[in-house]
Structure formats: structure tokens, C-alpha cells
């Protein structure tokens, strides 16, 4: 199939048009995934834009996003396919009288009775698709085996029907918050991308891009304060999405300069654990000259 992207710079520019500010590392992996026909395993802290990357890539190439949200207990019937047992039972009741059982059985396990789930749907799609397997680290190790055939061969084996091969090679993104170690077999099939918290300049650009009405000085101060908070020993550091929520809150409150009192009163937007809020409030109160000199 034709390549989707011309070069790394083109990927980065197209992502920016889809409101995703990527660096060359992110854009480069997306470019290589297309050229090599390999999935991307995106790992990093929660809230750093892993899921949004897949959504933005789908938007920029005009593809349909098919999402499999992983969770503990996810099985084949929810990820790949299952048979429509109620419809099969009705067919048996309708035709079971004098019909040959072999003929009925062949009919029962046909396309008419197949219920496709996200993985099989992505393989069978004729239109362009991006497959997002979100939070893959939430499933059990045994469940990862369901993914291996798709990630390496872009096909699904259905015992009753045979092998269903992809009509096209979809772009595949797997995200992980690294709550457990993924299997070597899964990692071997993927390109690896680690998305960490952005640096100061990039987070400032993200805030300016995502928060309507915010001025550059406030965006700069927000990025600097969040950066200083992440350096504390916290149970959960503020994610990029929480940075954006905080910036939007400040704009709605009509704040154009963050002082210690404002930061203290709105700390619950950034932090979600009482112990983390207490540490941040202490940091705010001890900052020299309010928060004007927050380190970058």
C-alpha cells in the first residue's frame, strides 16, 4: 500500500494541524510505523498524551479510530469476536426438524452469525482505520496472547471460518501506563515510544494551544509552577491534561498572575491526593517573592 507520510517533518506539521504538539521523536516513530508496517507501543505516565496521539493521527489521515479499552478480565469475546448464540438457537429451532445436522452446523458458524469486536473489526475494515489498544497493561499476561497474531501478521484465526487476513495494514497504537511489565513477545512486535512529561517550553506551547484566551505570561507561569510541583515527592504528579484544566480554571477566574493564595485555593485542580496538596501548598508558601521566581 502507499505510504501515508512523506517525511518526519511532514508528520510533525500534520500533527500540529490536528492540535497535537509532537517533537521529532514522536513524529519519527509515527513515520517509521507507517513505513515498516509495525505497531507502536506508547508507554509513559498517565495523562501525557498517549491516547491523544492515536486520536490525532487518525484525524490527520482521515481514518476511523477503532478503540479497544483494556481492563482486567478482558477476553476473546470482547476483544476479537463471538458468535450470536441467540440467533443460532433460533435457527436451530426453526430448521432443526428434519434437516441434516451437518448442514445446520455449517450454517450456524457462518458470517451471518459472527459478531465482530474491535480487533477483528480493524482487520476486516475496508476504509482507513487507526486501531487503538488502550491501557494494554491492564489485561492479564495470558490475554496478551490474543494480540500477538494481529500485531505480527495482521490476521485473525477463527477455527470455524479459517484465517481472516487484513484488507489493509492499519496503524496500530498500544498504550501502557507501565503498571506491570509487558511480555517480551508483545514488545518484540512493536516499535517503542516513551512519552514523558513535556519540557517547559513544550508544555507552555500546549497550554497556549489548548486554552483559549490565555496570555503568554500566564501560560509561562502555569508551566513553571507545574514543573516545580512535579519535582516534589508526590503520590501522583500533575498530568498534562490537569495542567490544561488548571490553566482553564485560572482563565475562568480572571486570574492574570498566580500568587501563593490563588495556587493554594486551586491546588485541587492539579492534585488529587490530600497529601500531595499539602506538600504543594507548603511549597507555595515557602516560595520567595510569592511564585514569581518559580524555578524552570
CSV table of C-alpha atoms in Angstrom, one decimal:
chain,number,residue,atom,x,y,z
A,1,UNK,CA,0.0,0.0,0.0
A,2,UNK,CA,1.1,3.6,-0.5
A,3,UNK,CA,3.0,5.3,2.3
A,4,UNK,CA,0.9,7.7,4.4
A,5,UNK,CA,3.6,10.2,5.2
A,6,UNK,CA,6.3,11.9,3.2
A,7,UNK,CA,8.8,12.5,6.0
A,8,UNK,CA,9.2,13.2,9.7
A,9,UNK,CA,8.7,16.9,9.3
A,10,UNK,CA,5.5,16.3,7.5
A,11,UNK,CA,4.2,14.1,10.3
A,12,UNK,CA,5.1,16.8,12.9
A,13,UNK,CA,3.4,19.5,10.9
A,14,UNK,CA,0.3,17.5,10.3
A,15,UNK,CA,0.0,16.6,14.0
A,16,UNK,CA,0.3,20.3,14.8
A,17,UNK,CA,-2.6,21.0,12.5
A,18,UNK,CA,-4.6,18.4,14.5
A,19,UNK,CA,-3.6,20.3,17.7
A,20,UNK,CA,-1.1,17.7,18.8
A,21,UNK,CA,2.3,19.3,19.5
A,22,UNK,CA,4.8,16.5,18.8
A,23,UNK,CA,8.6,16.6,19.0
A,24,UNK,CA,10.8,14.9,16.4
A,25,UNK,CA,11.0,11.7,18.5
A,26,UNK,CA,7.2,11.2,18.4
A,27,UNK,CA,6.8,12.2,14.8
A,28,UNK,CA,9.7,9.9,13.8
A,29,UNK,CA,8.2,6.8,15.4
A,30,UNK,CA,4.8,7.5,13.7
A,31,UNK,CA,6.7,7.9,10.4
A,32,UNK,CA,8.6,4.6,10.9
A,33,UNK,CA,5.5,2.7,12.0
A,34,UNK,CA,3.9,3.6,8.6
A,35,UNK,CA,7.0,2.7,6.6
A,36,UNK,CA,7.7,-0.5,8.5
A,37,UNK,CA,4.1,-1.6,8.9
A,38,UNK,CA,4.6,-2.1,12.7
A,39,UNK,CA,2.5,-1.2,15.7
A,40,UNK,CA,3.7,1.4,18.2
A,41,UNK,CA,3.8,0.6,21.9
A,42,UNK,CA,3.4,4.0,23.7
A,43,UNK,CA,4.5,4.0,27.3
A,44,UNK,CA,4.6,6.7,29.9
A,45,UNK,CA,2.9,8.3,32.9
A,46,UNK,CA,-0.9,8.8,32.8
A,47,UNK,CA,-2.1,11.9,31.2
A,48,UNK,CA,0.9,12.7,28.9
A,49,UNK,CA,-0.9,12.4,25.6
A,50,UNK,CA,-0.5,8.7,24.7
A,51,UNK,CA,-4.2,8.1,23.8
A,52,UNK,CA,-4.5,11.5,22.2
A,53,UNK,CA,-1.6,10.7,19.9
A,54,UNK,CA,-3.6,7.8,18.3
A,55,UNK,CA,-6.7,10.1,18.0
A,56,UNK,CA,-4.7,12.9,16.4
A,57,UNK,CA,-3.1,10.5,13.9
A,58,UNK,CA,-6.5,9.2,12.9
A,59,UNK,CA,-7.7,12.8,12.5
A,60,UNK,CA,-4.8,13.9,10.4
A,61,UNK,CA,-5.0,11.0,7.9
A,62,UNK,CA,-8.8,11.0,7.8
A,63,UNK,CA,-9.1,7.5,9.3
A,64,UNK,CA,-11.7,5.9,11.5
A,65,UNK,CA,-10.5,5.3,15.1
A,66,UNK,CA,-11.3,1.8,16.4
A,67,UNK,CA,-10.6,1.6,20.2
A,68,UNK,CA,-10.2,-1.4,22.4
A,69,UNK,CA,-10.3,-0.2,26.0
A,70,UNK,CA,-8.4,-2.8,28.0
A,71,UNK,CA,-9.4,-3.9,31.5
A,72,UNK,CA,-8.8,-6.8,33.9
A,73,UNK,CA,-10.9,-9.8,32.7
A,74,UNK,CA,-11.0,-8.8,29.0
A,75,UNK,CA,-11.4,-11.9,26.9
A,76,UNK,CA,-11.7,-13.0,23.3
A,77,UNK,CA,-15.4,-12.4,23.1
A,78,UNK,CA,-14.9,-8.7,23.9
A,79,UNK,CA,-11.7,-8.2,22.1
A,80,UNK,CA,-11.9,-10.3,18.9
A,81,UNK,CA,-15.3,-11.9,18.1
A,82,UNK,CA,-18.1,-14.0,19.4
A,83,UNK,CA,-20.9,-16.0,18.0
A,84,UNK,CA,-24.5,-14.7,18.1
A,85,UNK,CA,-25.8,-17.6,20.3
A,86,UNK,CA,-29.4,-16.3,20.4
A,87,UNK,CA,-29.6,-16.1,16.7
A,88,UNK,CA,-28.0,-19.5,16.3
A,89,UNK,CA,-30.6,-21.0,18.7
A,90,UNK,CA,-33.4,-19.5,16.7
A,91,UNK,CA,-32.0,-21.0,13.6
A,92,UNK,CA,-31.8,-24.5,15.2
A,93,UNK,CA,-35.4,-24.2,16.4
A,94,UNK,CA,-36.6,-23.1,13.0
A,95,UNK,CA,-34.7,-25.6,10.9
A,96,UNK,CA,-33.9,-28.4,13.3
A,97,UNK,CA,-37.0,-30.6,12.4
A,98,UNK,CA,-36.0,-32.7,9.5
A,99,UNK,CA,-32.7,-31.0,8.5
A,100,UNK,CA,-29.3,-32.7,8.3
A,101,UNK,CA,-27.3,-31.6,11.4
A,102,UNK,CA,-24.1,-31.2,9.5
A,103,UNK,CA,-25.8,-28.7,7.2
A,104,UNK,CA,-27.2,-26.8,10.1
A,105,UNK,CA,-23.9,-26.7,11.9
A,106,UNK,CA,-22.1,-25.3,8.8
A,107,UNK,CA,-24.8,-22.7,8.5
A,108,UNK,CA,-24.6,-21.7,12.2
A,109,UNK,CA,-20.9,-20.9,12.0
A,110,UNK,CA,-21.1,-18.5,9.1
A,111,UNK,CA,-20.6,-14.8,8.6
A,112,UNK,CA,-24.3,-14.3,9.3
A,113,UNK,CA,-23.8,-15.2,13.0
A,114,UNK,CA,-20.4,-13.6,13.6
A,115,UNK,CA,-20.3,-10.6,16.0
A,116,UNK,CA,-17.1,-8.7,15.4
A,117,UNK,CA,-15.3,-6.9,18.2
A,118,UNK,CA,-12.6,-4.1,17.9
A,119,UNK,CA,-9.6,-6.2,16.9
A,120,UNK,CA,-11.4,-8.2,14.2
A,121,UNK,CA,-13.3,-5.1,13.0
A,122,UNK,CA,-10.0,-3.3,12.4
A,123,UNK,CA,-8.6,-6.3,10.4
A,124,UNK,CA,-11.8,-6.5,8.2
A,125,UNK,CA,-12.2,-2.8,7.6
A,126,UNK,CA,-12.1,-1.6,4.0
A,127,UNK,CA,-11.9,2.1,4.9
A,128,UNK,CA,-8.7,3.5,6.5
A,129,UNK,CA,-8.5,2.8,10.3
A,130,UNK,CA,-6.3,3.5,13.3
A,131,UNK,CA,-6.5,0.8,15.9
A,132,UNK,CA,-6.0,2.0,19.5
A,133,UNK,CA,-5.4,-0.7,22.1
A,134,UNK,CA,-5.6,1.5,25.2
A,135,UNK,CA,-4.0,0.6,28.6
A,136,UNK,CA,-2.8,-2.8,27.5
A,137,UNK,CA,-1.0,-3.2,30.8
A,138,UNK,CA,-4.4,-3.7,32.5
A,139,UNK,CA,-5.0,-7.1,30.9
A,140,UNK,CA,-3.5,-10.3,32.3
A,141,UNK,CA,-0.4,-11.8,30.7
A,142,UNK,CA,-2.5,-14.6,29.2
A,143,UNK,CA,-4.8,-12.2,27.4
A,144,UNK,CA,-1.8,-10.7,25.6
A,145,UNK,CA,-1.7,-13.8,23.5
A,146,UNK,CA,-4.8,-12.7,21.8
A,147,UNK,CA,-2.9,-9.7,20.3
A,148,UNK,CA,0.2,-11.5,19.1
A,149,UNK,CA,-1.2,-12.8,15.8
A,150,UNK,CA,-2.7,-9.4,14.9
A,151,UNK,CA,0.4,-7.5,15.8
A,152,UNK,CA,2.8,-9.7,13.8
A,153,UNK,CA,0.7,-11.0,10.9
A,154,UNK,CA,-2.3,-8.6,10.8
A,155,UNK,CA,-4.7,-11.5,10.7
A,156,UNK,CA,-7.1,-13.4,13.0
A,157,UNK,CA,-7.6,-17.2,13.1
A,158,UNK,CA,-11.2,-18.2,13.6
A,159,UNK,CA,-11.4,-22.1,13.9
A,160,UNK,CA,-14.9,-22.3,12.3
A,161,UNK,CA,-14.1,-19.9,9.4
A,162,UNK,CA,-10.4,-20.0,8.9
A,163,UNK,CA,-7.9,-17.2,8.8
A,164,UNK,CA,-9.1,-13.6,8.2
A,165,UNK,CA,-6.3,-11.5,6.8
A,166,UNK,CA,-6.2,-7.7,6.9
A,167,UNK,CA,-7.6,-6.0,3.8
A,168,UNK,CA,-5.1,-3.2,4.6
A,169,UNK,CA,-2.4,-2.6,7.2
A,170,UNK,CA,-3.9,-0.4,9.9
A,171,UNK,CA,-1.8,2.0,12.0
A,172,UNK,CA,-1.9,0.4,15.5
A,173,UNK,CA,-1.2,2.1,18.8
A,174,UNK,CA,-0.9,0.3,22.1
A,175,UNK,CA,-0.7,2.5,25.2
A,176,UNK,CA,0.6,1.5,28.6
A,177,UNK,CA,1.0,3.3,32.0
A,178,UNK,CA,3.6,0.7,33.0
A,179,UNK,CA,1.6,-0.7,35.9
A,180,UNK,CA,3.1,-4.1,35.0
A,181,UNK,CA,5.8,-5.4,32.8
A,182,UNK,CA,4.5,-6.4,29.3
A,183,UNK,CA,5.7,-9.7,27.8
A,184,UNK,CA,8.8,-9.9,25.6
A,185,UNK,CA,6.7,-11.4,22.8
A,186,UNK,CA,4.4,-8.4,22.6
A,187,UNK,CA,7.3,-5.8,22.9
A,188,UNK,CA,9.2,-7.6,20.1
A,189,UNK,CA,6.4,-7.0,17.7
A,190,UNK,CA,6.2,-3.2,18.3
A,191,UNK,CA,8.2,0.0,17.9
A,192,UNK,CA,8.7,1.5,21.3
A,193,UNK,CA,7.9,5.2,22.2
A,194,UNK,CA,8.1,6.6,25.7
A,195,UNK,CA,6.2,9.9,26.2
A,196,UNK,CA,7.3,11.6,29.4
A,197,UNK,CA,6.0,14.9,30.9
A,198,UNK,CA,6.9,17.6,28.4
A,199,UNK,CA,9.7,20.1,28.9
A,200,UNK,CA,8.9,23.6,30.0
A,201,UNK,CA,8.8,25.1,26.5
A,202,UNK,CA,6.6,22.4,25.1
A,203,UNK,CA,4.2,22.4,28.0
A,204,UNK,CA,3.9,26.2,27.6
A,205,UNK,CA,3.1,25.7,23.9
A,206,UNK,CA,0.5,23.1,24.8
A,207,UNK,CA,-1.2,25.4,27.3
A,208,UNK,CA,-1.3,28.3,24.7
A,209,UNK,CA,-2.7,25.9,22.1
A,210,UNK,CA,-5.3,24.2,24.3
A,211,UNK,CA,-6.6,27.1,26.5
A,212,UNK,CA,-8.5,29.8,24.6
A,213,UNK,CA,-7.9,33.3,25.9
A,214,UNK,CA,-4.8,32.7,27.9
A,215,UNK,CA,-1.9,35.1,27.5
A,216,UNK,CA,1.7,34.1,27.2
A,217,UNK,CA,2.8,35.3,30.6
A,218,UNK,CA,0.1,33.3,32.4
A,219,UNK,CA,0.9,30.2,30.3
A,220,UNK,CA,4.5,30.6,31.1
A,221,UNK,CA,3.8,30.8,34.9
A,222,UNK,CA,1.4,27.8,34.8
A,223,UNK,CA,4.1,25.7,33.0
A,224,UNK,CA,6.8,26.8,35.5
A,225,UNK,CA,4.7,26.1,38.6
A,226,UNK,CA,3.6,22.7,37.4
A,227,UNK,CA,7.2,21.8,36.6
A,228,UNK,CA,8.2,22.7,40.1
A,229,UNK,CA,5.3,20.7,41.6
A,230,UNK,CA,6.4,17.6,39.7
A,231,UNK,CA,9.8,17.8,41.3
A,232,UNK,CA,8.2,17.1,44.7
A,233,UNK,CA,7.8,13.6,46.2
A,234,UNK,CA,4.2,13.1,45.2
A,235,UNK,CA,1.9,10.2,45.0
A,236,UNK,CA,0.7,11.3,41.6
A,237,UNK,CA,2.3,14.1,39.6
A,238,UNK,CA,0.0,16.5,37.7
A,239,UNK,CA,-0.6,15.2,34.1
A,240,UNK,CA,-0.7,17.5,31.1
A,241,UNK,CA,-4.4,17.3,31.0
A,242,UNK,CA,-4.5,18.5,34.6
A,243,UNK,CA,-2.2,21.4,33.7
A,244,UNK,CA,-4.7,22.4,30.9
A,245,UNK,CA,-7.6,22.1,33.4
A,246,UNK,CA,-5.8,24.3,35.9
A,247,UNK,CA,-5.0,26.9,33.2
A,248,UNK,CA,-8.6,26.9,32.1
A,249,UNK,CA,-9.7,27.4,35.7
A,250,UNK,CA,-7.4,30.4,36.1
A,251,UNK,CA,-8.7,32.0,32.9
A,252,UNK,CA,-12.3,31.5,34.0
A,253,UNK,CA,-11.5,33.1,37.4
A,254,UNK,CA,-10.0,36.1,35.6
A,255,UNK,CA,-6.5,35.5,37.0
A,256,UNK,CA,-3.7,37.0,35.0
A,257,UNK,CA,-0.9,36.3,37.6
A,258,UNK,CA,-0.7,33.4,40.0
A,259,UNK,CA,0.2,34.2,43.6
A,260,UNK,CA,0.5,31.8,46.5
A,261,UNK,CA,-3.1,32.3,47.6
A,262,UNK,CA,-4.5,31.6,44.2
A,263,UNK,CA,-2.3,28.5,43.8
A,264,UNK,CA,-3.3,27.2,47.2
A,265,UNK,CA,-7.1,27.7,46.5
A,266,UNK,CA,-6.9,25.9,43.2
A,267,UNK,CA,-4.4,23.2,44.0
A,268,UNK,CA,-7.1,20.5,43.9
A,269,UNK,CA,-7.4,21.0,40.2
A,270,UNK,CA,-3.8,19.9,39.7
A,271,UNK,CA,-3.5,17.3,42.5
A,272,UNK,CA,-5.9,14.5,43.6
A,273,UNK,CA,-4.5,13.3,46.8
A,274,UNK,CA,-4.6,15.2,50.1
A,275,UNK,CA,-1.0,14.5,51.0
A,276,UNK,CA,0.1,15.8,47.6
A,277,UNK,CA,-1.9,19.0,48.0
A,278,UNK,CA,-0.4,19.6,51.5
A,279,UNK,CA,3.1,19.3,50.0
A,280,UNK,CA,2.3,21.7,47.2
A,281,UNK,CA,0.7,24.2,49.5
A,282,UNK,CA,3.8,24.2,51.7
A,283,UNK,CA,5.9,24.7,48.6
A,284,UNK,CA,3.8,27.7,47.5
A,285,UNK,CA,4.0,29.3,51.0
A,286,UNK,CA,7.8,29.0,51.0
A,287,UNK,CA,8.4,30.3,47.5
A,288,UNK,CA,10.4,33.5,47.5
A,289,UNK,CA,8.5,36.6,46.3
A,290,UNK,CA,5.3,34.6,46.0
A,291,UNK,CA,5.5,32.4,42.9
A,292,UNK,CA,7.3,34.9,40.6
A,293,UNK,CA,10.6,33.2,40.9
A,294,UNK,CA,9.5,29.6,40.5
A,295,UNK,CA,12.4,27.7,39.0
A,296,UNK,CA,12.2,26.5,35.5
